[in-house]
CSV table of C-alpha atoms and ligand atoms in Angstrom, one decimal:
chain,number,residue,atom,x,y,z
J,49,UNK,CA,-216.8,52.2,131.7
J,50,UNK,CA,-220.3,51.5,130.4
J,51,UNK,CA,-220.8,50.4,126.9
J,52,UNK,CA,-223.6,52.7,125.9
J,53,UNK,CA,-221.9,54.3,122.3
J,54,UNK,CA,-220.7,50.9,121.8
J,55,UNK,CA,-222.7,48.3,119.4
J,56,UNK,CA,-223.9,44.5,120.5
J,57,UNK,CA,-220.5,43.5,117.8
J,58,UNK,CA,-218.1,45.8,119.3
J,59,UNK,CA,-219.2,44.3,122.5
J,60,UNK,CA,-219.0,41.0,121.4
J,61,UNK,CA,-215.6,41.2,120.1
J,62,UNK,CA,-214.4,43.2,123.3
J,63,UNK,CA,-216.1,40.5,125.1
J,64,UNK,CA,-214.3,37.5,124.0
J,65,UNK,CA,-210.9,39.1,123.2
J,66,UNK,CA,-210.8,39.9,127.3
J,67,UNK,CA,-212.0,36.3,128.2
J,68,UNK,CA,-209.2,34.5,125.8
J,69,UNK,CA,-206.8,37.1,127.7
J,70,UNK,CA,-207.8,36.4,131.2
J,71,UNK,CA,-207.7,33.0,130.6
J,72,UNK,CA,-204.9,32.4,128.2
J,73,UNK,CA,-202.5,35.0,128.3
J,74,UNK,CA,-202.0,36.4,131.4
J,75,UNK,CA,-201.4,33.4,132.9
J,76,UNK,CA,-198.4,32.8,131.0
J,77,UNK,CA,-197.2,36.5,130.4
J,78,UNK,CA,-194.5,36.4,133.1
J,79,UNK,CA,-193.3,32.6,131.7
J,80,UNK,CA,-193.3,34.2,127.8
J,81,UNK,CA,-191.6,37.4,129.3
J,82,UNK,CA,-188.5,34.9,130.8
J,83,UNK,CA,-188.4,32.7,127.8
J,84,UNK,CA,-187.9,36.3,125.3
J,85,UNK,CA,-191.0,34.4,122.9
J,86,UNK,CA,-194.8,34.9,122.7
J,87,UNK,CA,-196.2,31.3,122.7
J,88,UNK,CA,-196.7,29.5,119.0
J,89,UNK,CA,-199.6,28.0,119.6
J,90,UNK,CA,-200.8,31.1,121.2
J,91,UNK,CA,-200.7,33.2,118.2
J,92,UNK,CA,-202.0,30.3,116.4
J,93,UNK,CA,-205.3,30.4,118.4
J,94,UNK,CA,-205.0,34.1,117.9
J,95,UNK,CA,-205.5,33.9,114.5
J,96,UNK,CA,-207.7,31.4,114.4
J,97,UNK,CA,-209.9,33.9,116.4
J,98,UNK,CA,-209.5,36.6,114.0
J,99,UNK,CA,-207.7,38.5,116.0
J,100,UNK,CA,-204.7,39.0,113.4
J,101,UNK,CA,-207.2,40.1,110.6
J,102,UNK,CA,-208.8,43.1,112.2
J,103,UNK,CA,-208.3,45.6,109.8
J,104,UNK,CA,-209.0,42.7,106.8
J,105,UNK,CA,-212.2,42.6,105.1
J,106,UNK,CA,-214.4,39.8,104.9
J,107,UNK,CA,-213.5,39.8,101.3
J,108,UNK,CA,-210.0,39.0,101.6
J,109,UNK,CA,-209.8,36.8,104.2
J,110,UNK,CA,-210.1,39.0,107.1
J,111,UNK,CA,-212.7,40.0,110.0
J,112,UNK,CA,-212.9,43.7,109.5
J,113,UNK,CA,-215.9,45.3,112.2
J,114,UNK,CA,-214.3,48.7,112.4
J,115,UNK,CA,-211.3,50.0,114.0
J,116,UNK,CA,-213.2,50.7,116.7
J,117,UNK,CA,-213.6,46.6,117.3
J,118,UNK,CA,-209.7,46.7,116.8
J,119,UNK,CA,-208.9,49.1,119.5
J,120,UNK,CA,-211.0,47.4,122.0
J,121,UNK,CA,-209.3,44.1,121.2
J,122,UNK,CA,-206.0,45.3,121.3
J,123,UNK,CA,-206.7,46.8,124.7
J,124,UNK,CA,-208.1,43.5,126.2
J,125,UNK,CA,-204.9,41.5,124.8
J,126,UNK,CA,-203.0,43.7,126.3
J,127,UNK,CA,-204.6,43.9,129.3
J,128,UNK,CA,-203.1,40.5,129.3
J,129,UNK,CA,-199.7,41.0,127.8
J,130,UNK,CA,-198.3,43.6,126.4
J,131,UNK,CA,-195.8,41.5,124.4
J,132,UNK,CA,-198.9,40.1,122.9
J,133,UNK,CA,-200.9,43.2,122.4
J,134,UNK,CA,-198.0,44.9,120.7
J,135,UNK,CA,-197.6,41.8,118.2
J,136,UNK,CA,-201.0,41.9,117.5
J,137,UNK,CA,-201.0,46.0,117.0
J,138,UNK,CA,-197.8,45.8,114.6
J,139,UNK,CA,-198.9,42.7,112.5
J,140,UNK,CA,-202.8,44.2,112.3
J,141,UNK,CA,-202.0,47.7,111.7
J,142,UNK,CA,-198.3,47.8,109.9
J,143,UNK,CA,-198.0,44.5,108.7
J,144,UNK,CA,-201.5,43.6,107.2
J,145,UNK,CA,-202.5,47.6,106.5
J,146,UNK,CA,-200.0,48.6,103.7
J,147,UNK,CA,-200.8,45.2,101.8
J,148,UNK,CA,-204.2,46.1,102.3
J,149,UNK,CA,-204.3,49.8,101.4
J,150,UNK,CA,-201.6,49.5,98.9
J,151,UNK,CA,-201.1,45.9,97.1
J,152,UNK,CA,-202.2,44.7,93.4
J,153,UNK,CA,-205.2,42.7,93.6
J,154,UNK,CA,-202.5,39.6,92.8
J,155,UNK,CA,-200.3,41.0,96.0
J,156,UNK,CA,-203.6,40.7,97.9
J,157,UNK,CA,-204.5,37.5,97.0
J,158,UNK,CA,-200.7,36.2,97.6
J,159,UNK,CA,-200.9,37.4,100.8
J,160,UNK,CA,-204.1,38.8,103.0
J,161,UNK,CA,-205.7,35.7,103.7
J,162,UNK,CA,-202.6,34.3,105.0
J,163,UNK,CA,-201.5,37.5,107.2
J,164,UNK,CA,-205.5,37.8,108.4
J,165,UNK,CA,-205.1,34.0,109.8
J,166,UNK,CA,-202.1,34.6,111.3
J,167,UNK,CA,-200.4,32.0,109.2
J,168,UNK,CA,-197.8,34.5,108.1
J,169,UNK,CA,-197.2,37.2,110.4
J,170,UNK,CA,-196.1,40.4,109.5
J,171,UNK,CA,-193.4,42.8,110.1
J,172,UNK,CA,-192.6,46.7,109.1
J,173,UNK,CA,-188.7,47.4,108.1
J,174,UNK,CA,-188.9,51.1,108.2
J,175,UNK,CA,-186.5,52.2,110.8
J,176,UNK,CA,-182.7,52.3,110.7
J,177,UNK,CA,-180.0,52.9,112.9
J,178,UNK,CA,-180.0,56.6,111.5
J,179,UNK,CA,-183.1,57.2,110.4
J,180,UNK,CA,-185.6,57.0,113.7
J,181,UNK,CA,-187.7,60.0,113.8
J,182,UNK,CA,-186.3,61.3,110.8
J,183,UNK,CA,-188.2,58.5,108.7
J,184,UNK,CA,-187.0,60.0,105.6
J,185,UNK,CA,-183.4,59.2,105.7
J,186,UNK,CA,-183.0,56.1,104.8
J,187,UNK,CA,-179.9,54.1,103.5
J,188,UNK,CA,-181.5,51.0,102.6
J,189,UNK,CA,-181.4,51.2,98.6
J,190,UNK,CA,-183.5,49.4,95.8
J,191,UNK,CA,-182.2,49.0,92.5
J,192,UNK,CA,-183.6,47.5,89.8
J,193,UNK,CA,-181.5,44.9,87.6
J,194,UNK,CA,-182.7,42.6,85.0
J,195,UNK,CA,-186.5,43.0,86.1
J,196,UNK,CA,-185.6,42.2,89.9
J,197,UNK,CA,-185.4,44.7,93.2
J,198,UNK,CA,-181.9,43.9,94.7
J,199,UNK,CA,-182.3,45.3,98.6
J,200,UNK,CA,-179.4,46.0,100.7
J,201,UNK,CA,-178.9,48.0,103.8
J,202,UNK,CA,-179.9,47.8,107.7
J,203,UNK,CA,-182.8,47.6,109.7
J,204,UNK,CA,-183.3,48.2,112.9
J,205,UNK,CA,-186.3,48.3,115.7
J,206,UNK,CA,-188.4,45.7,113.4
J,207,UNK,CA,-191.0,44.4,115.8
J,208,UNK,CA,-192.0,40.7,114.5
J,209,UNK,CA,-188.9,40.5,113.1
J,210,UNK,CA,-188.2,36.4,114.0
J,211,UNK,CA,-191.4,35.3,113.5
J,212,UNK,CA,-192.9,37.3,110.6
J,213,UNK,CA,-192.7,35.9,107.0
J,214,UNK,CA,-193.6,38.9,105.4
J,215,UNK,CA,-191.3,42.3,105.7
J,216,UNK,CA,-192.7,45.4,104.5
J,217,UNK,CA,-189.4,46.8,103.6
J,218,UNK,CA,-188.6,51.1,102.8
J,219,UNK,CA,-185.5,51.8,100.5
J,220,UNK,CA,-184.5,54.2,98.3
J,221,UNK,CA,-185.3,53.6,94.3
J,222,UNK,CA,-184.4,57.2,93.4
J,223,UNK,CA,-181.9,59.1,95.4
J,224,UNK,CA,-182.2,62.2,93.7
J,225,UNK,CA,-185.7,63.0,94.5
J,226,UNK,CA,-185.4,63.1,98.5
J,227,UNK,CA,-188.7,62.0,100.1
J,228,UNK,CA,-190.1,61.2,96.8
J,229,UNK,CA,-187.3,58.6,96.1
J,230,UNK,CA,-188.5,56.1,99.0
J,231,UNK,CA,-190.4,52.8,97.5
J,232,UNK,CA,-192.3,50.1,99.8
J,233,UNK,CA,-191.1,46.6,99.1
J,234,UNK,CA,-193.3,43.2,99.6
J,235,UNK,CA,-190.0,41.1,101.0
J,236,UNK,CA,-190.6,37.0,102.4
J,237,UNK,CA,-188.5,36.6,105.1
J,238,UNK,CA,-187.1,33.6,103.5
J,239,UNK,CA,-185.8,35.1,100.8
J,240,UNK,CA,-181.8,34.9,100.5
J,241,UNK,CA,-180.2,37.9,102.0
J,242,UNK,CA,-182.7,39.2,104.7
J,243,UNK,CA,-181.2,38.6,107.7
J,244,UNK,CA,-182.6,38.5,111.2
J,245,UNK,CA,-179.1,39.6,113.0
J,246,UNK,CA,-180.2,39.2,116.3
J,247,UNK,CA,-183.3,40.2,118.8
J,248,UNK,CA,-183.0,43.5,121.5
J,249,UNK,CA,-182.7,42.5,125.0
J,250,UNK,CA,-185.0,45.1,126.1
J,251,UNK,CA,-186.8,47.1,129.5
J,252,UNK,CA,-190.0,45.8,128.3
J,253,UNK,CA,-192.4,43.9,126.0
J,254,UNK,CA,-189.5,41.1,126.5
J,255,UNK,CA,-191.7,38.4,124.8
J,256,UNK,CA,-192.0,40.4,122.0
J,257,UNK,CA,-189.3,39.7,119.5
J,258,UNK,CA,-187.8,43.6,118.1
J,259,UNK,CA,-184.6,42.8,116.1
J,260,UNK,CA,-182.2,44.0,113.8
J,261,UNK,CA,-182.4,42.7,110.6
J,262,UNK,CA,-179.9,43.4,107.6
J,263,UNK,CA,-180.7,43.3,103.9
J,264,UNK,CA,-177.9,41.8,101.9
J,265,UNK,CA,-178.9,41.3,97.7
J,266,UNK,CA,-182.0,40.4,98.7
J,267,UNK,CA,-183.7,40.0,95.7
J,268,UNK,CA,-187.6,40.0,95.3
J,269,UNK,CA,-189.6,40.5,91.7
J,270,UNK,CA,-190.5,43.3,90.1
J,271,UNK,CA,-193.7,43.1,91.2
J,272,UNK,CA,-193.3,43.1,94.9
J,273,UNK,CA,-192.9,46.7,94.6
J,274,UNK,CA,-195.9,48.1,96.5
J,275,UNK,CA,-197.8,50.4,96.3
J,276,UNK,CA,-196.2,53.2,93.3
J,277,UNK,CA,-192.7,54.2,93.1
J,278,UNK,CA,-191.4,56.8,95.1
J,279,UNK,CA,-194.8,56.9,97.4
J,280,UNK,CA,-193.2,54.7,99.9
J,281,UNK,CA,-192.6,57.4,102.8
J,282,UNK,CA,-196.7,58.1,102.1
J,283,UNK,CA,-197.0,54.5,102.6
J,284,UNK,CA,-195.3,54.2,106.0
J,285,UNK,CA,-196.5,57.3,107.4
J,286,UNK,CA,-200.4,56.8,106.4
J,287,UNK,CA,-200.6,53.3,108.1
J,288,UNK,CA,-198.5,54.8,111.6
J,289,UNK,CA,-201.3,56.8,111.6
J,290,UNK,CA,-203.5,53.7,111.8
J,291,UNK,CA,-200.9,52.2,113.9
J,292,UNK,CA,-200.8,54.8,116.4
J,293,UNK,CA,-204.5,53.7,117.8
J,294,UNK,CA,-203.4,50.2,118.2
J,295,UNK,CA,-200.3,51.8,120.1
J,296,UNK,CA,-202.6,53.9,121.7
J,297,UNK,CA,-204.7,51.0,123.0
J,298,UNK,CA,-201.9,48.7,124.1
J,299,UNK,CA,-200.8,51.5,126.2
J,300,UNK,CA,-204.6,51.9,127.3
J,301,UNK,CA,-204.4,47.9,128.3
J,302,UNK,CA,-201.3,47.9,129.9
J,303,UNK,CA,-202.6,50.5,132.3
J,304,UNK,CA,-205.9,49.2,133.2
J,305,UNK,CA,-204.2,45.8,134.1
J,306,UNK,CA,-202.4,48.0,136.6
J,307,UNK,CA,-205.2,49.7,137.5
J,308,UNK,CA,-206.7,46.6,138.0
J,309,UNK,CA,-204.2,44.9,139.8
J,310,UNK,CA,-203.5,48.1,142.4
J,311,UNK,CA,-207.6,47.8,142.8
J,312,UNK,CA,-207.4,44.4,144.5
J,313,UNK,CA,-204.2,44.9,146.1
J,314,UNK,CA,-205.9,48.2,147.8
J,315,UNK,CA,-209.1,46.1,148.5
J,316,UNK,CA,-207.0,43.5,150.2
J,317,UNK,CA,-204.4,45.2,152.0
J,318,UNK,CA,-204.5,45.9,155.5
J,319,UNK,CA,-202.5,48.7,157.2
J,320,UNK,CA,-203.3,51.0,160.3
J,321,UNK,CA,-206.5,48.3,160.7
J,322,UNK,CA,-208.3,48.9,157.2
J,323,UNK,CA,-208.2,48.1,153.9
J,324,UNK,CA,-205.7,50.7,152.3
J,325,UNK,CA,-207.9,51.9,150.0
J,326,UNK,CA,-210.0,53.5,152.8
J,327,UNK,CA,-206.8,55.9,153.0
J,328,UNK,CA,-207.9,58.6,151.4
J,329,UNK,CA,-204.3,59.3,149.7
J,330,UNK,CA,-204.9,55.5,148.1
J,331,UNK,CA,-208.4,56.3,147.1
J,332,UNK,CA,-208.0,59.6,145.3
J,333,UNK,CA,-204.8,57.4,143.3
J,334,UNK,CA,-206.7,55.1,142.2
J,335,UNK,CA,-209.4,57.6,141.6
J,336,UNK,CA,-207.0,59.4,139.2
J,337,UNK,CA,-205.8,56.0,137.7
J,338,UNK,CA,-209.8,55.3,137.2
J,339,UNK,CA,-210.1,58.9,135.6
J,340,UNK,CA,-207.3,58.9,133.2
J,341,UNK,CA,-208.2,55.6,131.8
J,342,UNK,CA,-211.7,56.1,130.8
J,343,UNK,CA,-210.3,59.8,129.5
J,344,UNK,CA,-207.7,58.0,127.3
J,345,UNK,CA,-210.5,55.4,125.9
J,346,UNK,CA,-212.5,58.5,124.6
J,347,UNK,CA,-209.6,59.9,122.9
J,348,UNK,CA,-208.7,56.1,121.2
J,349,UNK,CA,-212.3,55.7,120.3
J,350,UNK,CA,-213.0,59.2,119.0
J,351,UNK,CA,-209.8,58.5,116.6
J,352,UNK,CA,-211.1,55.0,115.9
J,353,UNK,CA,-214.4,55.9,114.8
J,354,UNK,CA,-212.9,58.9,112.3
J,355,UNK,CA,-210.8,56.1,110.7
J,356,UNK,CA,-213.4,54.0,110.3
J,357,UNK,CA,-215.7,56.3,108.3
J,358,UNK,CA,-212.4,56.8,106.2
J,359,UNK,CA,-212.2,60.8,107.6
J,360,UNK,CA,-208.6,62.0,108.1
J,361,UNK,CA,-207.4,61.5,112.0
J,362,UNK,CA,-203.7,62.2,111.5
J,363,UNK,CA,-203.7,64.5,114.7
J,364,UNK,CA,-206.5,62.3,116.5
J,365,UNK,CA,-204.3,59.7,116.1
J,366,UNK,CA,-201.1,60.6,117.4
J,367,UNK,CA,-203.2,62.9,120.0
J,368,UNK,CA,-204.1,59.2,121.6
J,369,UNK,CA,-201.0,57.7,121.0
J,370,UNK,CA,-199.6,60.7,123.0
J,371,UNK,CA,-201.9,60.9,125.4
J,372,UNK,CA,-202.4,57.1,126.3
J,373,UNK,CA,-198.9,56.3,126.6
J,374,UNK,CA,-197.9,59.4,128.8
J,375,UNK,CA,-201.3,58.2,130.9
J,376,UNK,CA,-200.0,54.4,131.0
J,377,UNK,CA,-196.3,55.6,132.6
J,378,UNK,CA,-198.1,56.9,135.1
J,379,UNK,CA,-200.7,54.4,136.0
J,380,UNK,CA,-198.3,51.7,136.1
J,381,UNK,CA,-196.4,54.0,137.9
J,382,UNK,CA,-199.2,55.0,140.5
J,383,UNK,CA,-199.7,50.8,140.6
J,384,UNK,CA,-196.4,50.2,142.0
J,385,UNK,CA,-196.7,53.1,144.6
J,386,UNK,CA,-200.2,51.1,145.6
J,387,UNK,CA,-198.2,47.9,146.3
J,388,UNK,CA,-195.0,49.5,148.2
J,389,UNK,CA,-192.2,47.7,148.6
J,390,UNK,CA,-194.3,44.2,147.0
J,391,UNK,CA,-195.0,46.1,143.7
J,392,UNK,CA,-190.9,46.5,143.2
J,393,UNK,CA,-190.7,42.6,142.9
J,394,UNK,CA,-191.1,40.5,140.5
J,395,UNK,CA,-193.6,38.5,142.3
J,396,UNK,CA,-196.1,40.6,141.1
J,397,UNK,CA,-197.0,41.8,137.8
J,398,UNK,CA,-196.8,45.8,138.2
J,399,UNK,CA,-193.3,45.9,138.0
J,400,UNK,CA,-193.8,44.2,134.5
J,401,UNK,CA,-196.6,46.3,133.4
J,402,UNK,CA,-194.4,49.5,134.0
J,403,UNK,CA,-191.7,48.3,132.2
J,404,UNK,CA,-193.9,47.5,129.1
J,405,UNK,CA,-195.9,50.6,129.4
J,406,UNK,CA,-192.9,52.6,128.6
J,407,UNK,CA,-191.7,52.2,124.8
J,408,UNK,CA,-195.5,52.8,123.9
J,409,UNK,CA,-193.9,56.4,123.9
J,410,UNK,CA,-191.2,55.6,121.7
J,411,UNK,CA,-192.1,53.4,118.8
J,412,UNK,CA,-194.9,54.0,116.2
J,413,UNK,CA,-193.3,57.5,116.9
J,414,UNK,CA,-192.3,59.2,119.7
J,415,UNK,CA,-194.1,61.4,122.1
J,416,UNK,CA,-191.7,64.2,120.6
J,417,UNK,CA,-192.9,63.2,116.7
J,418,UNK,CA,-197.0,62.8,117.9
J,419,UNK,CA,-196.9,66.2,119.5
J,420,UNK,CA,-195.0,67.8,116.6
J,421,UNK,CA,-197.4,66.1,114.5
J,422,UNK,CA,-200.6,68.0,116.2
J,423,UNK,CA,-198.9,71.1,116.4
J,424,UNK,CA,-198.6,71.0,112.6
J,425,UNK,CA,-202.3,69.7,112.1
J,426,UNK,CA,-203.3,73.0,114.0
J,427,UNK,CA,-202.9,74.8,110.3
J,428,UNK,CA,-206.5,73.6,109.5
J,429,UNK,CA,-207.7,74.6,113.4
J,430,UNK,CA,-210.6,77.3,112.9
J,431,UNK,CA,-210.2,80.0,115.6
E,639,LIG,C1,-191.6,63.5,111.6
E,639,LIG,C2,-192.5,63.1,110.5
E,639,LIG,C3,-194.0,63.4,110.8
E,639,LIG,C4,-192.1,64.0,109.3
E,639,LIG,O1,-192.8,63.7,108.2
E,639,LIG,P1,-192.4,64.4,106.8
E,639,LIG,O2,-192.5,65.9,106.9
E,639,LIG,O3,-191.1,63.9,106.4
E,639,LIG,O4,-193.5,63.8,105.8
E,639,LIG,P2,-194.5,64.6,105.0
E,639,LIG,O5,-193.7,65.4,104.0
E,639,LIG,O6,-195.5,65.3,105.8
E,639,LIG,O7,-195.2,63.4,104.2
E,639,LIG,C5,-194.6,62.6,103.2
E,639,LIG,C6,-195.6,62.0,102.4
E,639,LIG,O8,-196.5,61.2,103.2
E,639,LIG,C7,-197.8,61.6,103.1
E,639,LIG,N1,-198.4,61.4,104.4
E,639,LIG,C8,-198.0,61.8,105.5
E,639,LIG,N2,-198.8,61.4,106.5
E,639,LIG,C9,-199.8,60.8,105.9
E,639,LIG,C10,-201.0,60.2,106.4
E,639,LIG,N3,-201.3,60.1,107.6
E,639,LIG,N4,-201.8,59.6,105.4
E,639,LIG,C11,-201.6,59.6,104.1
E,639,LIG,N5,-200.4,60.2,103.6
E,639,LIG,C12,-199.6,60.8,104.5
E,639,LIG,C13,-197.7,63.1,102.7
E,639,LIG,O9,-198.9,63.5,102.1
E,639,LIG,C14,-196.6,63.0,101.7
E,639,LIG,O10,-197.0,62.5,100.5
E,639,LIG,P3,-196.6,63.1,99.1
E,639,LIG,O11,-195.1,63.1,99.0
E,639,LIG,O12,-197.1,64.5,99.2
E,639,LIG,O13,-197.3,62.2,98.1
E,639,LIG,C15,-192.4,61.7,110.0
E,639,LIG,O14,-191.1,61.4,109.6
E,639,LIG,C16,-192.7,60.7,111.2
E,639,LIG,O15,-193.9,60.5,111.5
E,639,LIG,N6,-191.7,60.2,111.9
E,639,LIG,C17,-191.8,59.2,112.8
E,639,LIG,C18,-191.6,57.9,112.2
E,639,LIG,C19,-192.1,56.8,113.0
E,639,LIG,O16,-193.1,56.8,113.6
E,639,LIG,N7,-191.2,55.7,113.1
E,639,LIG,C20,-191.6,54.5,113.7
E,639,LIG,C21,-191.6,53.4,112.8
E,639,LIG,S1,-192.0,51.8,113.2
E,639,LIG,C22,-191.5,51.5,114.8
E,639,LIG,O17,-191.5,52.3,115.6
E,639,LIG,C23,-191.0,50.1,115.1
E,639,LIG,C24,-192.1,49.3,115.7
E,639,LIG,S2,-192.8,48.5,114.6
E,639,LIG,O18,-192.2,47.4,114.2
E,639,LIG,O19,-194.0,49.0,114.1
């Protein structure tokens, strides 16, 4: 896709975040993927490129260009990983965002310039084993004694979960009040009581560590209650929305490396005396593939660029998020059709891609949540 709405920056960033993926993360994606672990010193060099502070100013440590910037990296890391790209969505997005958007000036100052180097890496403690879609109902309580937050109850899904040192943490303070009763939480990792219980053997994203954690009197200050009481379901649910693009573009970059992969296998493969992509049933699949991956880069960057100017994108958001992880199934899927029986081994990276593709319809919310989300965004649609 040619750059022409995109600035000399954007470019820039794009630019180097796809040369420090071709270079150093797809070559060890399948190695990270068996191991169950993203590379230390690889997030390390992430960070030092700036790469984990995409959505932190200048001012506090970051390297803030715009979300658009952000989406563009996130696809090119995951171009070369998807394990990688989804760390990098979940600790720029959900992990620095809320501290960002919602912490004391001392909170950010603890904290952002840290998280934006990647020297603490974030995680989001929202979900629990009953409360998925339903973000609401949440178990995990809060109370406060003697001027400390004692936390106990279960996390599940937490993305991060090993390696962060920061937990952004959802409990209830006030059970009475429902929704209203649901406070945000600043929570070390080392602090006594939160527990990393194990990490999901999953489909996909293998190298990207999603565990269950378990909160047992874990204590934190007062004042690592962030954001005000009884917002914290506002919290969660304004920086998903941010999350979503990220989501949204690590689906997008899962599917071009398909894409990209079925290109050259077409190019090079021979059957019936040609190159298979001179089979017209090839050509018009990767013609689709081409199609739906420039269609789902509009949609991310449309959403990007309302963000960025600080204009509501709730449904522009999750109408990417949607869109781009339906389109990546697909792709990946069309990818492994491209390669026949070869793109069903392991010997080549397709099979991976379509396995990682897949939960970018689940978490962040599902495909069920985004499109219930835009039908309920339709009340402000003019007819
Ligand atoms: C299904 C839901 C959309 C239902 O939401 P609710 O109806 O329960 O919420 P509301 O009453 O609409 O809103 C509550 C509260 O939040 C404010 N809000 C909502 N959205 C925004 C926003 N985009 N920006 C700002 N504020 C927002 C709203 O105004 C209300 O505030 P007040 O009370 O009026 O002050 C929802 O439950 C939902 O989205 N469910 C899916 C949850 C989800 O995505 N879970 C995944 C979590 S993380 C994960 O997947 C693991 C991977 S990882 O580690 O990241």
């Amino acid at each position: 896709m040619q750059d022409l709405e995109l600035t000399e920056e954007q470019v820039m960033i794009r630019d180097m975040a796809r040369d420090f993926a071709r270079g150093e993360i797809a070559p060890h994606a399948q190695a990270w993927e068996k191991a169950g672990w993203i590379d230390d010193a690889l997030v390390a060099k992430m960070g030092e490129l700036g790469l984990l502070g995409m959505v932190v100013p200048e001012e506090w440590g970051g390297t803030y260009v715009d979300y658009v910037a952000y989406a563009l990296a996130v696809e090119e890391i995951s171009a070369g990983d998807g394990a990688t790209g989804a760390l990098m969505s979940i600790h720029n997005s959900v992990g620095c965002g809320p501290v960002l958007n919602f912490g004391t000036d001392e909170q950010k100052q603890t904290w952002l310039a840290d998280l934006a180097s990647g020297q603490a890496i974030g995680c989001f403690c929202l979900t629990e084993p009953q409360a998925g879609s339903e973000a609401h109902n949440l178990r995990t309580r809060a109370e406060l004694r003697d001027g400390q937050w004692v936390i106990n109850g279960a996390k599940q899904f937490v993305s991060n979960g090993k390696r962060a040192k920061l937990a952004i943490v959802f409990a209830v303070t006030d059970p009475d009040l429902g929704k209203k009763g649901i406070s945000a939480f600043l929570v070390p990792t080392d602090t006594p009581g939160f527990n990393v219980d194990r990490s999901e053997h999953k489909m996909g994203i293998r190298a990207s560590d999603t565990c269950a954690v378990t909160l047992s009197n874990c204590t934190v200050p007062e004042a690592n209650l962030l954001g005000a009481r009884g917002k914290g379901l506002a919290i969660a649910l304004s920086n998903l929305e941010g999350g979503r693009i990220g989501i949204a573009a690590q689906a997008l970059g899962i599917a071009r490396a398909a894409f990209e992969a079925a290109l050259a296998y077409a190019r090079d493969r021979v059957q019936f005396d040609k190159p298979i992509i001179e089979h017209q049933s090839i050509a018009n699949l990767l013609a689709d593939m081409h199609t739906r991956l420039n269609a789902t880069r509009l949609l991310i960057l449309h959403a990007a660029r309302l963000r960025s100017a600080g204009k509501p994108c709730l449904s522009e958001a999750s109408q990417a998020k949607l869109f781009a992880s339906e389109m990546a199934e697909k792709v990946c899927s069309s990818a492994i059709q491209i390669h026949g029986g070869y793109g069903y081994l392991e010997d080549y990276p397709v099979e991976r891609y379509y396995r990682d593709a897949r939960i970018t319809q689940i978490y962040e919310g599902s495909s069920e949540i985004q499109r219930m989300v835009i039908a309920r965004e339709l009340k402000h649609y003019l007819v």
